Coordinates of C-alpha atoms (C1' of nucleotides) in Angstrom, one line a residue:
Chain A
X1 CA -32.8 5.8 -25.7
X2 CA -30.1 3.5 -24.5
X3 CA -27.2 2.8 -27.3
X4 CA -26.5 -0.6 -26.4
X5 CA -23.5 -1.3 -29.0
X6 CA -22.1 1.2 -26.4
X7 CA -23.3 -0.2 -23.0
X8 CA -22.3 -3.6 -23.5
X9 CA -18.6 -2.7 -23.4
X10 CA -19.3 -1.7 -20.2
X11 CA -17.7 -4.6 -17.4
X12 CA -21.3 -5.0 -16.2
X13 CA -22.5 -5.5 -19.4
X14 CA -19.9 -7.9 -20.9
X15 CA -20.0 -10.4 -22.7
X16 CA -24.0 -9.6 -23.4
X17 CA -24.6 -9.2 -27.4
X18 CA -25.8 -5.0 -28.0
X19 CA -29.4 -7.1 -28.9
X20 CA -29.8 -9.0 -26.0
X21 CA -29.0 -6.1 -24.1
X22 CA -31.7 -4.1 -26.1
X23 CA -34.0 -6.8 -24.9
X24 CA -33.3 -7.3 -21.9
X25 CA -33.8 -3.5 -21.4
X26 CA -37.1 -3.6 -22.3
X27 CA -38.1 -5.6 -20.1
X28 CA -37.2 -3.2 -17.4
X29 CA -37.7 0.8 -16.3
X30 CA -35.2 2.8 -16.3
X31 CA -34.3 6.8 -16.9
X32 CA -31.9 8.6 -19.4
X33 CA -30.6 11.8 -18.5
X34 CA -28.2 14.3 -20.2
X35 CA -26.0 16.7 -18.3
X36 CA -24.7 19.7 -20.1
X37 CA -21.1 20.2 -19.3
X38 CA -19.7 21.6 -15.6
X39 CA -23.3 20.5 -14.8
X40 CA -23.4 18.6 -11.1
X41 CA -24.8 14.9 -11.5
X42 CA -24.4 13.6 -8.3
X43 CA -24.2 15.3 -5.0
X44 CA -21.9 14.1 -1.6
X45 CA -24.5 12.8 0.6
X46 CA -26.4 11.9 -1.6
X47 CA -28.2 8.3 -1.3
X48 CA -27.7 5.9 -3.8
X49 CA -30.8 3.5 -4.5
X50 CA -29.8 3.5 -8.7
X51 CA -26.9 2.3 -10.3
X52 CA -25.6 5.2 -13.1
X53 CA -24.0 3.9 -16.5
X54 CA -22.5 6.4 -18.8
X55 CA -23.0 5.8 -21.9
X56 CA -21.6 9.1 -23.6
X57 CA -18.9 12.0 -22.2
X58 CA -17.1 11.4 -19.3
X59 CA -17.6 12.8 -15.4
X60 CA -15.1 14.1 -12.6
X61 CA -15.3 12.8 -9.1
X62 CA -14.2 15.2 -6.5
X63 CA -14.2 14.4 -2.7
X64 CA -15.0 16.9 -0.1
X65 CA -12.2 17.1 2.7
X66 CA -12.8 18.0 6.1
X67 CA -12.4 22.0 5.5
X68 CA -14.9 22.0 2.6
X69 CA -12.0 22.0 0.2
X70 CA -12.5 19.6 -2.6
X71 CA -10.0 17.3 -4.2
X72 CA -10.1 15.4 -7.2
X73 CA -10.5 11.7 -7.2
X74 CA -10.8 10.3 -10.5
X75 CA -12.6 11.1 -14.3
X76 CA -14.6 8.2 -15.2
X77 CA -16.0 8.0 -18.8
X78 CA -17.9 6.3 -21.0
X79 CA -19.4 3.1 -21.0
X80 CA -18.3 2.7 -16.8
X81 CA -20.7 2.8 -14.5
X82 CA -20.9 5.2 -11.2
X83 CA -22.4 3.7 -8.7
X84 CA -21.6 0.2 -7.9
X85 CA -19.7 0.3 -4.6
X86 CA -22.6 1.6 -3.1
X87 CA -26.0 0.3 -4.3
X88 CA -25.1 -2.7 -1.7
X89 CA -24.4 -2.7 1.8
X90 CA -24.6 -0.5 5.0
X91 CA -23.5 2.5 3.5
X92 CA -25.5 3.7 0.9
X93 CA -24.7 7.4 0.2
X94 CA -22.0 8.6 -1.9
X95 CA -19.2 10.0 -0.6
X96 CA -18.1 12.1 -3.6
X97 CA -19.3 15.0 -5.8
X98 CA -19.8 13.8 -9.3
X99 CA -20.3 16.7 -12.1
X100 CA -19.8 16.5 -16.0
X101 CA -16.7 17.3 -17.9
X102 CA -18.2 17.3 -21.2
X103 CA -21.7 16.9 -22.0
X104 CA -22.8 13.5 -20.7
X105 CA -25.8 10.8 -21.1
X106 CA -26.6 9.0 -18.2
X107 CA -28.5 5.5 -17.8
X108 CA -30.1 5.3 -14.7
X109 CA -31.2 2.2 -13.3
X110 CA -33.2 1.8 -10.3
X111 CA -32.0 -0.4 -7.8
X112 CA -34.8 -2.7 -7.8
X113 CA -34.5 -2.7 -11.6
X114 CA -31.1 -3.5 -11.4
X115 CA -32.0 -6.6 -9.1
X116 CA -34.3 -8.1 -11.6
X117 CA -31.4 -7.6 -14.3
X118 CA -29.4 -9.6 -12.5
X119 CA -31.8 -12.4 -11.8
X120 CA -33.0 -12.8 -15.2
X121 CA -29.4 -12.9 -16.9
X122 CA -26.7 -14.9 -15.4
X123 CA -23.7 -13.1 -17.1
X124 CA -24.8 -10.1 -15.6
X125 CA -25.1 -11.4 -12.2
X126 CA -21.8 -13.3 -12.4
X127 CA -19.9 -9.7 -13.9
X128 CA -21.3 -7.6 -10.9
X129 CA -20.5 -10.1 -8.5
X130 CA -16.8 -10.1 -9.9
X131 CA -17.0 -6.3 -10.1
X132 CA -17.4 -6.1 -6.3
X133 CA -15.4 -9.0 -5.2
X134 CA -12.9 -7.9 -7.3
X135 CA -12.5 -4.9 -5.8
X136 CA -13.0 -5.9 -2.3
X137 CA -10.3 -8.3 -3.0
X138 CA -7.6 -5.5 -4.2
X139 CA -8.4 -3.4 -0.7
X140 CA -8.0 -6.4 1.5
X141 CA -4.4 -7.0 -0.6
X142 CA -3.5 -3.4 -0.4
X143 CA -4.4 -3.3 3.2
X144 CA -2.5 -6.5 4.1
X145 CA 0.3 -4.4 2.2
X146 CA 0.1 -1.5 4.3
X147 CA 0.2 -3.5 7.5
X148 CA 3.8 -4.3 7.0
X149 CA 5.5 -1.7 9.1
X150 CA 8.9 -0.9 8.5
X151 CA 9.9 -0.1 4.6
X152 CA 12.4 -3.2 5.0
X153 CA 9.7 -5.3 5.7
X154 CA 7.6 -4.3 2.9
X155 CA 10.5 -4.7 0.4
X156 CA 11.1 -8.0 1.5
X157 CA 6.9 -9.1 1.1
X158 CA 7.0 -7.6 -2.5
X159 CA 10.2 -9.3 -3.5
X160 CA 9.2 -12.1 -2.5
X161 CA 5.7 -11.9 -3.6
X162 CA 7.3 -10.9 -7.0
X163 CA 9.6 -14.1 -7.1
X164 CA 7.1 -16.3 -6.4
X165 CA 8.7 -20.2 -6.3
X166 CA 11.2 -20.2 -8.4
X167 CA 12.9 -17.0 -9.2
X168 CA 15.7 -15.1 -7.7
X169 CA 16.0 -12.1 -9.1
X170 CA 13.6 -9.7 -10.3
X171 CA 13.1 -6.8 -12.6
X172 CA 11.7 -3.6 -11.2
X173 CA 9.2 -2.6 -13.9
X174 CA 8.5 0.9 -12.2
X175 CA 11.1 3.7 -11.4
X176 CA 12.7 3.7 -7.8
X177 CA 10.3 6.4 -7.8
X178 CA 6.9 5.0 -8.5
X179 CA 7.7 2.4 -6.3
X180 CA 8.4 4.8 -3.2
X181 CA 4.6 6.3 -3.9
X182 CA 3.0 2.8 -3.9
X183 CA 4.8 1.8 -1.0
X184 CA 3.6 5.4 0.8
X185 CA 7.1 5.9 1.5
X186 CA 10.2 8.5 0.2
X187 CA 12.0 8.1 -2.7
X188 CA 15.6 8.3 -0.7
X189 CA 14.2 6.5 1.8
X190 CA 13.7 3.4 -0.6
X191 CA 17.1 3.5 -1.8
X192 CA 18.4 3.7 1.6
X193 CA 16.6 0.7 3.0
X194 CA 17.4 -0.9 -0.6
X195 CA 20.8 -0.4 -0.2
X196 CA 21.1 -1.7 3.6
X197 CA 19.3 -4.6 2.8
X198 CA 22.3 -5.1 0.3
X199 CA 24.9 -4.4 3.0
X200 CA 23.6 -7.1 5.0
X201 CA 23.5 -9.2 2.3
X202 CA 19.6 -10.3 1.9
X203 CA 19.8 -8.9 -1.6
X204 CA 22.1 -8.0 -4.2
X205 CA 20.9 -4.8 -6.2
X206 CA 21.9 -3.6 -9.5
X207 CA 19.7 -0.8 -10.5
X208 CA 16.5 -2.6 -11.9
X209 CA 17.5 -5.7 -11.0
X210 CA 17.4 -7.2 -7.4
X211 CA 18.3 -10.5 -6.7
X212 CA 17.2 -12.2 -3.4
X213 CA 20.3 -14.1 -1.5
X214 CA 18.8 -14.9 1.2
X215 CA 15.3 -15.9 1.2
X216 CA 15.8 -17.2 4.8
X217 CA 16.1 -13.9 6.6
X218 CA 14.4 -12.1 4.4
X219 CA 10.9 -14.2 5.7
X220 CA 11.8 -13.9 9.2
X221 CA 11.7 -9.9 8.6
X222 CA 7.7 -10.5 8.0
X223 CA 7.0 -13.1 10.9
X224 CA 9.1 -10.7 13.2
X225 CA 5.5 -8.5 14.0
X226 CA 3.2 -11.6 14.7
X227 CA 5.1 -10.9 18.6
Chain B
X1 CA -29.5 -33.5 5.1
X2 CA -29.4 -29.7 5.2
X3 CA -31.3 -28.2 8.5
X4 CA -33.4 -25.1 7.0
X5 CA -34.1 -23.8 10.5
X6 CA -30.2 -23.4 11.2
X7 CA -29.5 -22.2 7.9
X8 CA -32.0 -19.6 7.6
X9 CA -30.0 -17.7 10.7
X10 CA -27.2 -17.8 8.3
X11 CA -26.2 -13.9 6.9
X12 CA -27.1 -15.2 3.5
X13 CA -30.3 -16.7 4.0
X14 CA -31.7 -14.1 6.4
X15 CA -35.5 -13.3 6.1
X16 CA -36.2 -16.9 4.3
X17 CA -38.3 -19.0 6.3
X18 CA -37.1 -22.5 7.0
X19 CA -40.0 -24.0 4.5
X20 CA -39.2 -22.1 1.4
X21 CA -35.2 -22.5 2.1
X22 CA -35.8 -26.1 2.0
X23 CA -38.0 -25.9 -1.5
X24 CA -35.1 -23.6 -2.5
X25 CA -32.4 -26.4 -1.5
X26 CA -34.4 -29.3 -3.3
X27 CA -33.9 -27.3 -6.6
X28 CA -29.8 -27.5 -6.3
X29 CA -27.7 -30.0 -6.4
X30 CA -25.5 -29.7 -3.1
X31 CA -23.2 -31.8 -0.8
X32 CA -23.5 -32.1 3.1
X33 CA -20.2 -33.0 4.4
X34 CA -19.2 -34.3 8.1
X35 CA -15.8 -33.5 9.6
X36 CA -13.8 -35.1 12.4
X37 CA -12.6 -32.6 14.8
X38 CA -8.8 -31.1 13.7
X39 CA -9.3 -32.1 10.6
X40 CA -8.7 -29.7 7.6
X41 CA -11.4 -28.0 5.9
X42 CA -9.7 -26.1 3.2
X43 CA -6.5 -26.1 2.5
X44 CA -4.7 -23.0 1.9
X45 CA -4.2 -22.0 -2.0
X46 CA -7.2 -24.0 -2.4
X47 CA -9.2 -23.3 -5.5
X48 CA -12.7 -21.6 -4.1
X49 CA -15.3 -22.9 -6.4
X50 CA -18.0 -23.3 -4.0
X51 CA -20.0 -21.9 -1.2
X52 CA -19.6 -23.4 2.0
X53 CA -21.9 -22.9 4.9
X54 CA -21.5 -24.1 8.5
X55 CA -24.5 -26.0 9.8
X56 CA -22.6 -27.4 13.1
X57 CA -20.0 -26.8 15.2
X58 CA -16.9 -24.4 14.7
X59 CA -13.9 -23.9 12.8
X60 CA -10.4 -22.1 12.4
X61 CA -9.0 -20.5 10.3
X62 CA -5.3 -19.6 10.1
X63 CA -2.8 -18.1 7.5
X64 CA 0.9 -19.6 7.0
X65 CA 3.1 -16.6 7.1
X66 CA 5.8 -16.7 4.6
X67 CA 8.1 -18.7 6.9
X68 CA 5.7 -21.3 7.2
X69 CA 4.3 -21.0 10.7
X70 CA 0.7 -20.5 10.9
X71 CA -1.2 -17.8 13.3
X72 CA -4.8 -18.0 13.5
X73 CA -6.8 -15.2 12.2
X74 CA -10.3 -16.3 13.5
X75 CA -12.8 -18.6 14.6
X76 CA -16.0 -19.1 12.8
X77 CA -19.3 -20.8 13.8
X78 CA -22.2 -22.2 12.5
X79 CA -24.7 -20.9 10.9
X80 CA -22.3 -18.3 9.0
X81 CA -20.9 -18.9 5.6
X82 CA -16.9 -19.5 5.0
X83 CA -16.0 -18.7 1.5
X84 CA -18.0 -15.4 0.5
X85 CA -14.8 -13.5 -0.5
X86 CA -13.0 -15.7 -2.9
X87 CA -16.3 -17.3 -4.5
X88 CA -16.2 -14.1 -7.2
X89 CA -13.7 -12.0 -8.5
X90 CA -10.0 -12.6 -9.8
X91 CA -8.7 -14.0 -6.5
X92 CA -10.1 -17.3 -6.1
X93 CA -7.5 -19.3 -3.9
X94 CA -8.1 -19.7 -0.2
X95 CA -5.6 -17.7 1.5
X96 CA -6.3 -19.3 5.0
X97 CA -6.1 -23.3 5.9
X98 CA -9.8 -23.9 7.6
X99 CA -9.7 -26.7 10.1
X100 CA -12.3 -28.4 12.5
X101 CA -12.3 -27.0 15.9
X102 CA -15.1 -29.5 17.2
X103 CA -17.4 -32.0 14.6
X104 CA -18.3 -30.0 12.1
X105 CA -21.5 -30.5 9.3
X106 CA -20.8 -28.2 6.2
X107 CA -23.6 -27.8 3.4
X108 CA -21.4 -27.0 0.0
X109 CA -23.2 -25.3 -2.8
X110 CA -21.6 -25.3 -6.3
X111 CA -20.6 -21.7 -7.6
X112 CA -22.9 -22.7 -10.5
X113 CA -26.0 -23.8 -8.1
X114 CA -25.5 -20.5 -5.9
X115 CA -25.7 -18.7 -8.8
X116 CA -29.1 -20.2 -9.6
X117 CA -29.9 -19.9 -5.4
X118 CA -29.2 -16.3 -6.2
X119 CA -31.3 -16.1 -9.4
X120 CA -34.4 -17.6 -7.8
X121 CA -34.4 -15.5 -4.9
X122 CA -34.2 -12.0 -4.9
X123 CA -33.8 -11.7 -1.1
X124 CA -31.1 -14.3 -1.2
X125 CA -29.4 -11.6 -3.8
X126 CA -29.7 -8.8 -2.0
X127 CA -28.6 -10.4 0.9
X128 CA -25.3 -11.8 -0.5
X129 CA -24.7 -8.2 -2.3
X130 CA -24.9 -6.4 0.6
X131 CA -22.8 -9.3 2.7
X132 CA -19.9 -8.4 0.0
X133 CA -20.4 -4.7 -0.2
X134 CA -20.2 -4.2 3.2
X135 CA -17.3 -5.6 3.6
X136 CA -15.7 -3.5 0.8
X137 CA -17.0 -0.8 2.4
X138 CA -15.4 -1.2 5.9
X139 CA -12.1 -2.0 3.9
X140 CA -12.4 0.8 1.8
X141 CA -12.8 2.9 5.5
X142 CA -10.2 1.4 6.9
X143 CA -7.6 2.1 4.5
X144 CA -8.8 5.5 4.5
X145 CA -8.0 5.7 8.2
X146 CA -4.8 4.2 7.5
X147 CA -3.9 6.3 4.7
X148 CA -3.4 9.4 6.7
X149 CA 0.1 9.7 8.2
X150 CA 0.9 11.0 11.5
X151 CA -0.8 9.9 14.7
X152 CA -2.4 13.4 15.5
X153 CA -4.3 13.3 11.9
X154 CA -6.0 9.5 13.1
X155 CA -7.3 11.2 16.2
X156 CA -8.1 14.2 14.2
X157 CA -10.2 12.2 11.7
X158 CA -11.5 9.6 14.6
X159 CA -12.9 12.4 17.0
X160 CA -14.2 14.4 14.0
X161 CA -16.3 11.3 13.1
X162 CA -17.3 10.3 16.5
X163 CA -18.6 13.3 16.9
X164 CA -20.2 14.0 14.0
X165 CA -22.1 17.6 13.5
X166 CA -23.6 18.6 16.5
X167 CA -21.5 16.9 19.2
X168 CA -18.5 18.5 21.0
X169 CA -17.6 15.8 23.6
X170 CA -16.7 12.0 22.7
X171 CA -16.8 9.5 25.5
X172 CA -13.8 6.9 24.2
X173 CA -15.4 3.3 24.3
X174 CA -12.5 1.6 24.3
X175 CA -9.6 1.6 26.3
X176 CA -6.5 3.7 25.1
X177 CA -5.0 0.4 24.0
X178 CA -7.1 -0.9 22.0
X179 CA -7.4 2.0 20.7
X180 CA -4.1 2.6 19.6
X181 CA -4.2 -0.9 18.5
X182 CA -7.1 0.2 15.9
X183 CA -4.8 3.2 15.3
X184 CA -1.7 0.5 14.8
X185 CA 0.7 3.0 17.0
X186 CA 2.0 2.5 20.4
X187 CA -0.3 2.9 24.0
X188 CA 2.5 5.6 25.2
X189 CA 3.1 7.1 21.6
X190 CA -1.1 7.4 21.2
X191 CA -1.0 9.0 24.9
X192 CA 1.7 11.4 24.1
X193 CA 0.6 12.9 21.1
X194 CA -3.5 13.1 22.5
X195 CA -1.6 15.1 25.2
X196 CA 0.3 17.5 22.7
X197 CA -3.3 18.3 21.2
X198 CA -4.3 19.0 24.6
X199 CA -1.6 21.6 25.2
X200 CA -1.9 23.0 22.0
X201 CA -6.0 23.7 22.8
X202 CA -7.3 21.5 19.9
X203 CA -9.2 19.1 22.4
X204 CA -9.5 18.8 26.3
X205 CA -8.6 15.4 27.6
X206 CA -10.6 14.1 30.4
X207 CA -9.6 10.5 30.7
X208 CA -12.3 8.6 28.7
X209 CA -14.2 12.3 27.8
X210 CA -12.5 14.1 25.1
X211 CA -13.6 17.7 23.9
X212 CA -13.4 18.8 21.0
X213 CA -11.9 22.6 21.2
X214 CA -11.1 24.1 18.0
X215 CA -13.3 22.3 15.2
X216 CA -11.6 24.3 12.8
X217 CA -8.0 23.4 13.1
X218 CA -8.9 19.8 13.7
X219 CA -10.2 19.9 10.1
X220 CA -7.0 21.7 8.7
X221 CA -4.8 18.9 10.1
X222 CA -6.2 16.7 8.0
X223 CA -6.4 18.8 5.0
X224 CA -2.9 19.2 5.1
X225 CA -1.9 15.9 3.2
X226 CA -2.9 17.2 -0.4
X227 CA 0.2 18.6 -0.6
Chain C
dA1 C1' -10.7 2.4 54.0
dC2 C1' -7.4 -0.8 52.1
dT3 C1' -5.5 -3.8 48.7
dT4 C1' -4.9 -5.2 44.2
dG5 C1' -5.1 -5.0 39.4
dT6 C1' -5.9 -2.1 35.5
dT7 C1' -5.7 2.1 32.9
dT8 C1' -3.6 6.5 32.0
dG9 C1' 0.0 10.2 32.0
dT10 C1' 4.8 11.2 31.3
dA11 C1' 9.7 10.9 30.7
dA12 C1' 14.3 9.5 28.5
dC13 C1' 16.3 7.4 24.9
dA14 C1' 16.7 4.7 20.5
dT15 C1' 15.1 3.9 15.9
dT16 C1' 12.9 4.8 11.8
dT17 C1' 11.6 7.8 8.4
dG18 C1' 11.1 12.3 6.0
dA19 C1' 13.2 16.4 3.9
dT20 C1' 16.6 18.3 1.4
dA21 C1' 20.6 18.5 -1.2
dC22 C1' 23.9 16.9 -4.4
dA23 C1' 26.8 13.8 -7.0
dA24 C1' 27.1 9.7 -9.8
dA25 C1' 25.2 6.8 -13.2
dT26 C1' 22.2 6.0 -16.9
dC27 C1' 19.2 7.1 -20.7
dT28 C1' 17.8 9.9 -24.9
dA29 C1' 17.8 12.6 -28.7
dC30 C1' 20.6 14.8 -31.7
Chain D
dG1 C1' 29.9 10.9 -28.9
dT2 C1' 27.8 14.7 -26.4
dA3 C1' 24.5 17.6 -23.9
dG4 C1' 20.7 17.5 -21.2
dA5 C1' 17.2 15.1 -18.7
dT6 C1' 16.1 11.4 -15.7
dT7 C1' 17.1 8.1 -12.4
dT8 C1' 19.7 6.3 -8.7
dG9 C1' 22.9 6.4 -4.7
dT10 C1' 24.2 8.7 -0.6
dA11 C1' 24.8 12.0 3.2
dT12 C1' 23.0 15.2 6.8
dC13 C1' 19.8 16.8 9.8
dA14 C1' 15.0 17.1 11.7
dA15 C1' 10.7 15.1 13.0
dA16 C1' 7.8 11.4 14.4
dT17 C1' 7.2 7.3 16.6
dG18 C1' 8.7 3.1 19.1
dT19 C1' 10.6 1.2 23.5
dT20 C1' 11.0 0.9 28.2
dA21 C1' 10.1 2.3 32.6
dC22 C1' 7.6 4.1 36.3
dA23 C1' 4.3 6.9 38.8
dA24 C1' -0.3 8.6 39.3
dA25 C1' -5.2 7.9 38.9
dC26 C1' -8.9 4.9 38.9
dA27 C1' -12.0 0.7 39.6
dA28 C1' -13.5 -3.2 42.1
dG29 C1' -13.8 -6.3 45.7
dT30 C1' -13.3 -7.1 50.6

DNA sequence: ACTTGTTTGTAACATTTGATACAAATCTAC
DNA sequence: GTAGATTTGTATCAAATGTTACAAACAAGT
């Protein structure tokens, strides 16, 4: 049986009261499974034609490289579901391994299922299309990120992205660190670039606190690769 | 008025015949707008709370960089839709200006009435889920391709795809440049290191024919980022 | 076969970034 | 306040890639 106090803290299923949910349910097919613990739940490969909610435990998603070797990409637990960047679209098989890290309870929903969920319950509709756009949204930011070439250049777009209008300086809320890995860069490297940037007097930096002098030259640095 | 028979063509509507898209449309409130040639569509930052389809013509659309000047990022025609990516999710300002590059007719469906469109009309559904997820897939892709570091890794992971299980020789479509471009390095720095890999008997190079030599190391190259 | 334009191979040098190491500054717990 | 841990600033050297330039190979039309 479905526990839908649980499910409908799951984003798909916001907003939905656990008794609307237990109706709207029954109105459709769907499986439960249990996996006992190490157990594999989802293979690479694998096609995707149902969309997975867990409602209890919690699952490991591994990815297979190249060599065969596998690495771990995420745990996912309870109530999130598994499968929704690929129930849509042109590709349609999962690219990782998914087993169980504890015992888990699985919903499954058949695709077609799924579909008739979403038509006959607008908040449903309107969470999974926020789900997906959401996401798709983040990647296209992140890769807009990553396009900026030199680490100068993608200092300048997240200060400035940071400052927004009206500020001039801004707090680091990360370590030097953390900021190195989301900009795919080294740590020394940062703080050299940081520190050259101050030289030629674009910023000012005083440990957490950066303070753009001139905005100017700083958005020339990110029209210089339109050449 | 809308024109069913264009519309259906459009990515959305695919599969609906002209007759039922036109029952469809006379259950939703909507607006048919005319534009004059150069004249702005959407203005960037734009709040997207409504899908817009092109029924005539074609337009632009272009980003302001953050020193103001704009560069275009690409044309769109009729019958395809312009908003599908900012309609959902948290990010729902136009990042692009849209403006007319010849008379343009737009049909503009409230986020509220597509939702119905979308309710009514399972194909319509699956359509616009898949329009979405695709495109989150490809991003997804791409940045995967982009997350791997050195030049001789992209190959790596583009000829190991290409070819797939059973081939051993990839015919390049694309010219070196372009595909460097893809690869966002250099023409010379793209030739150079495909050269390397040649010399160090991972592939053969044959102009446009590559061969893939030793499968094996090819896959430890790119294994060799979980570090 | 010849000419012309395009694509590809290669070289020399400059620039950027990574790797490593270490000192200085800051923070934290006691 | 002090000791120890963490974070930040900086230097040196190596590796990867960009830049520029040019020659060789190829493609297409005449």
């Amino acid at each position: 049986m479905i526990e839908a106090d649980i499910l409908c803290l799951s984003p798909i299923f916001r907003g939905i009261s656990s008794t609307e949910l237990e109706k709207l349910f029954s109105q459709i097919h769907y499986q439960h499974r249990t996996y006992q613990k190490n157990n594999l739940i989802i293979a690479s490969g694998e096609i995707c034609d149902r969309l997975l909610i867990i409602q209890r435990g919690n699952v490991k998603a591994e990815m297979n490289d190249y060599s065969g070797k596998t690495i771990k990409i995420e745990d996912i637990e309870a109530p999130r579901p598994l499968a929704t960047a690929f129930l849509f679209g042109k590709e349609n098989r999962f690219p990782v391994t998914v087993s169980a890290n504890t015992e888990v309870e699985i919903v499954s929903i058949p695709k077609a299922e799924f579909v008739k969920l979403l038509q006959m319950n607008s908040l449903i509709l309107n969470n999974y299309l926020n789900t997906i756009s959401t996401r798709a949204q983040f990647l296209s930011k992140r890769l807009k990120f990553l396009s900026f070439k030199t680490i100068k250049q993608k200092i300048a777009h997240y200060l400035l992205e940071m400052a927004g209008d009206r500020l001039q300086t801004v707090e680091i809320q990360q370590s030097q660190e953390q900021l190195a890995e989301m900009f795919g860069v080294t740590r020394p490297s940062l703080a050299r670039t940081l520190s050259e940037m101050n030289h030629e007097g674009l910023i000012e930096t005083q440990r957490r606190f950066i303070k753009i002098v001139d905005k100017n030259r700083m958005n020339q640095l990110l029209k210089s690769d339109e050449k």
